[in-house]
Amino acid sequence: MTTALHGWPPMRPNMATTTLPFSRKEKKTDRDFMVLNKAAVQAGLVTSSENYKFRATHDVRRKTAGDENTRSRTRRIPPTMVFGISTRPSTPIFDLLEHKYQDKWLMSRRQMELTKRQEESKQRRNPNTVYETRASLLRTYQNPVDEAPLWQLPKFKKNAKPSLQTFRSDPARVSGYEHFESDQISRKGKLGHGVYESAKN
């Protein structure tokens, strides 16, 4: 044992007896199926079996962030560029000593009061004028206004006519609708189509 270790330095108890070389195994990236599919189509392979054989003979991996093609390029910043918040302008000391801000605030308050008084004076009613009330408006005669007819396409005004006329004439139709509206008062139902109601005391 001594002859085998002749010329070696004495070993310390805390030193490791063996030191093996450490080699880091690089992890392979995932396969890039998009590039493989594109290459297979360009080669004229479209079926699943042909794609399977093509992938068995060809291998394309995704590019990592350290590759030269995918390495992000940093934008060059000019040396005169300044970062941060810009310095605000200095406070005008003469305006503070002369109470300029106070005078400006007082002037704005006076202007607001003047405009408010003008609006109030406009809203006041003149006692010499006569104003219409609701009762006076209801007493006045209102001219009857014919209701606007329902909108209809111009091409159907002459062609689209009813095929059956149940009234003998237009005056008969108008009088029939007037009688129907007056008869709705004594009938039941929301639309006045029900039976007649009994008299109420």
Protein backbone atom coordinates (compact mmCIF):
# COMPACT_ATOMS: atom_id res chain seq x y z
CA MET A 1 0.00 0.00 0.00
CA THR A 2 2.86 2.33 0.79
CA THR A 3 4.64 1.52 -2.45
CA ALA A 4 1.53 2.27 -4.49
CA LEU A 5 1.15 5.71 -2.88
CA HIS A 6 4.87 6.56 -3.00
CA GLY A 7 5.40 10.16 -4.07
CA TRP A 8 1.76 11.22 -3.47
CA PRO A 9 0.98 13.97 -0.96
CA PRO A 10 -0.63 12.79 2.26
CA MET A 11 -4.43 12.75 2.03
CA ARG A 12 -6.49 14.79 4.41
CA PRO A 13 -9.52 13.23 6.05
CA ASN A 14 -11.90 15.94 4.73
CA MET A 15 -10.77 15.63 1.10
CA ALA A 16 -12.77 13.59 -1.39
CA THR A 17 -11.16 10.39 -2.47
CA THR A 18 -12.27 10.64 -6.10
CA THR A 19 -13.00 13.60 -8.36
CA LEU A 20 -14.93 12.72 -11.51
CA PRO A 21 -15.21 15.17 -14.40
CA PHE A 22 -18.66 16.86 -14.41
CA SER A 23 -20.29 17.26 -17.78
CA ARG A 24 -23.60 19.10 -18.07
CA LYS A 25 -26.02 17.46 -20.42
CA GLU A 26 -27.66 20.00 -22.65
CA LYS A 27 -31.40 19.67 -22.85
CA LYS A 28 -32.78 19.39 -26.33
CA THR A 29 -35.43 21.82 -27.34
CA ASP A 30 -38.83 20.77 -28.61
CA ARG A 31 -39.35 19.86 -32.22
CA ASP A 32 -40.64 22.57 -34.51
CA PHE A 33 -43.61 20.86 -36.15
CA MET A 34 -44.63 23.99 -38.05
CA VAL A 35 -41.35 24.01 -39.96
CA LEU A 36 -41.57 20.23 -40.48
CA ASN A 37 -45.11 20.47 -41.87
CA LYS A 38 -44.12 23.29 -44.19
CA ALA A 39 -41.13 21.35 -45.49
CA ALA A 40 -43.27 18.23 -45.99
CA VAL A 41 -45.86 20.15 -48.00
CA GLN A 42 -43.14 21.73 -50.12
CA ALA A 43 -41.77 18.22 -50.77
CA GLY A 44 -45.23 17.06 -51.92
CA LEU A 45 -46.08 14.89 -48.90
CA VAL A 46 -49.70 15.25 -47.79
CA THR A 47 -50.81 11.94 -46.26
CA SER A 48 -50.30 11.01 -42.62
CA SER A 49 -48.00 8.07 -43.39
CA GLU A 50 -45.78 10.22 -45.60
CA ASN A 51 -45.60 12.88 -42.87
CA TYR A 52 -44.69 10.23 -40.29
CA LYS A 53 -41.81 8.95 -42.45
CA PHE A 54 -40.66 12.49 -43.19
CA ARG A 55 -40.53 13.35 -39.49
CA ALA A 56 -38.59 10.16 -38.79
CA THR A 57 -35.86 11.16 -41.26
CA HIS A 58 -35.86 14.92 -40.60
CA ASP A 59 -35.44 16.70 -37.30
CA VAL A 60 -35.89 20.43 -36.75
CA ARG A 61 -35.69 21.95 -33.28
CA ARG A 62 -37.04 25.22 -32.01
CA LYS A 63 -34.58 28.04 -31.70
CA THR A 64 -33.67 29.11 -28.20
CA ALA A 65 -33.41 32.65 -26.93
CA GLY A 66 -29.62 32.54 -27.20
CA ASP A 67 -29.56 32.00 -30.96
CA GLU A 68 -28.30 34.80 -33.14
CA ASN A 69 -31.45 34.91 -35.25
CA THR A 70 -33.81 35.26 -32.31
CA ARG A 71 -31.58 37.43 -30.18
CA SER A 72 -33.39 40.63 -29.33
CA ARG A 73 -31.68 43.71 -30.58
CA THR A 74 -31.46 46.54 -28.10
CA ARG A 75 -32.28 50.00 -29.38
CA ARG A 76 -29.46 52.45 -29.23
CA ILE A 77 -30.29 55.35 -26.97
CA PRO A 78 -28.76 58.73 -27.80
CA PRO A 79 -26.26 59.96 -25.21
CA THR A 80 -28.14 63.24 -24.74
CA MET A 81 -31.38 61.52 -23.69
CA VAL A 82 -32.55 62.34 -20.16
CA PHE A 83 -34.86 60.16 -18.05
CA GLY A 84 -37.19 61.13 -15.24
CA ILE A 85 -39.71 63.89 -14.57
CA SER A 86 -39.09 67.28 -16.10
CA THR A 87 -38.34 70.12 -13.74
CA ARG A 88 -41.33 72.38 -13.15
CA PRO A 89 -40.93 76.10 -13.78
CA SER A 90 -39.96 78.25 -10.87
CA THR A 91 -42.68 80.03 -8.89
CA PRO A 92 -42.98 83.74 -9.80
CA ILE A 93 -42.07 85.36 -6.51
CA PHE A 94 -43.20 88.83 -7.59
CA ASP A 95 -46.76 87.57 -8.20
CA LEU A 96 -46.81 86.12 -4.70
CA LEU A 97 -45.60 89.34 -3.12
CA GLU A 98 -48.17 91.43 -5.01
CA HIS A 99 -51.05 89.04 -4.09
CA LYS A 100 -51.81 88.57 -7.76
CA TYR A 101 -53.43 85.15 -7.28
CA GLN A 102 -55.73 86.53 -4.59
CA ASP A 103 -56.84 89.40 -6.84
CA LYS A 104 -57.49 86.98 -9.69
CA TRP A 105 -59.64 84.78 -7.44
CA LEU A 106 -61.64 87.78 -6.19
CA MET A 107 -62.26 88.97 -9.75
CA SER A 108 -63.52 85.54 -10.79
CA ARG A 109 -65.88 85.42 -7.78
CA ARG A 110 -67.30 88.85 -8.62
CA GLN A 111 -67.85 87.83 -12.22
CA MET A 112 -69.72 84.71 -11.10
CA GLU A 113 -71.96 86.75 -8.78
CA LEU A 114 -72.77 89.24 -11.55
CA THR A 115 -73.75 86.50 -13.99
CA LYS A 116 -75.90 84.85 -11.32
CA ARG A 117 -77.75 88.11 -10.64
CA GLN A 118 -78.37 88.65 -14.34
CA GLU A 119 -79.89 85.19 -14.69
CA GLU A 120 -82.13 85.78 -11.67
CA SER A 121 -83.33 89.10 -13.06
CA LYS A 122 -84.21 87.44 -16.38
CA GLN A 123 -86.22 84.75 -14.62
CA ARG A 124 -88.34 87.27 -12.72
CA ARG A 125 -91.80 87.70 -14.20
CA ASN A 126 -93.19 91.02 -15.27
CA PRO A 127 -96.41 91.76 -13.29
CA ASN A 128 -97.92 93.73 -16.20
CA THR A 129 -98.02 90.73 -18.55
CA VAL A 130 -100.73 88.06 -18.49
CA TYR A 131 -99.61 84.44 -18.38
CA GLU A 132 -101.59 81.49 -19.60
CA THR A 133 -102.57 78.87 -17.03
CA ARG A 134 -103.54 75.28 -17.59
CA ALA A 135 -107.24 76.07 -17.20
CA SER A 136 -107.07 78.90 -19.74
CA LEU A 137 -105.22 76.68 -22.19
CA LEU A 138 -107.85 73.93 -21.84
CA ARG A 139 -110.71 76.41 -22.35
CA THR A 140 -109.36 77.57 -25.68
CA TYR A 141 -110.70 75.86 -28.75
CA GLN A 142 -108.26 73.55 -30.44
CA ASN A 143 -108.67 72.98 -34.13
CA PRO A 144 -109.04 69.29 -34.96
CA VAL A 145 -106.05 67.85 -36.74
CA ASP A 146 -106.35 64.82 -38.96
CA GLU A 147 -103.99 62.03 -38.05
CA ALA A 148 -101.24 61.31 -40.53
CA PRO A 149 -101.85 58.15 -42.56
CA LEU A 150 -99.69 55.13 -41.99
CA TRP A 151 -96.56 54.95 -44.08
CA GLN A 152 -96.79 52.76 -47.14
CA LEU A 153 -94.49 51.97 -50.01
CA PRO A 154 -95.28 54.17 -53.02
CA LYS A 155 -95.47 51.21 -55.39
CA PHE A 156 -98.18 49.57 -53.23
CA LYS A 157 -100.46 52.61 -52.93
CA LYS A 158 -102.28 51.89 -56.18
CA ASN A 159 -101.65 48.19 -56.69
CA ALA A 160 -102.09 46.75 -53.17
CA LYS A 161 -105.81 47.15 -52.54
CA PRO A 162 -108.10 44.93 -50.47
CA SER A 163 -109.75 42.17 -52.45
CA LEU A 164 -112.88 42.26 -50.26
CA GLN A 165 -114.88 45.34 -49.22
CA THR A 166 -117.29 44.57 -46.35
CA PHE A 167 -118.72 48.12 -46.26
CA ARG A 168 -120.95 49.46 -48.99
CA SER A 169 -119.17 52.81 -49.10
CA ASP A 170 -116.62 54.92 -47.25
CA PRO A 171 -119.25 56.89 -45.26
CA ALA A 172 -120.75 53.59 -44.12
CA ARG A 173 -117.33 52.42 -42.93
CA VAL A 174 -116.71 55.66 -41.01
CA SER A 175 -120.13 55.57 -39.34
CA GLY A 176 -119.64 51.89 -38.45
CA TYR A 177 -116.33 52.60 -36.68
CA GLU A 178 -117.85 55.56 -34.83
CA HIS A 179 -120.70 53.39 -33.58
CA PHE A 180 -118.20 50.72 -32.52
CA GLU A 181 -116.13 53.24 -30.53
CA SER A 182 -119.20 54.62 -28.76
CA ASP A 183 -120.41 51.09 -27.99
CA GLN A 184 -117.11 50.19 -26.28
CA ILE A 185 -118.05 52.29 -23.24
CA SER A 186 -120.75 49.89 -22.02
CA ARG A 187 -118.83 46.67 -22.75
CA LYS A 188 -116.35 44.78 -20.61
CA GLY A 189 -112.71 44.16 -21.43
CA LYS A 190 -109.72 46.37 -22.09
CA LEU A 191 -110.61 46.79 -25.76
CA GLY A 192 -114.37 46.96 -25.19
CA HIS A 193 -115.16 43.71 -26.99
CA GLY A 194 -116.82 41.90 -24.08
CA VAL A 195 -120.39 41.58 -22.90
CA TYR A 196 -122.46 44.54 -21.78
CA GLU A 197 -122.03 45.66 -18.20
CA SER A 198 -124.97 46.07 -15.89
CA ALA A 199 -125.99 49.52 -14.75
CA LYS A 200 -124.21 50.86 -11.67
CA ASN A 201 -125.85 53.08 -9.09
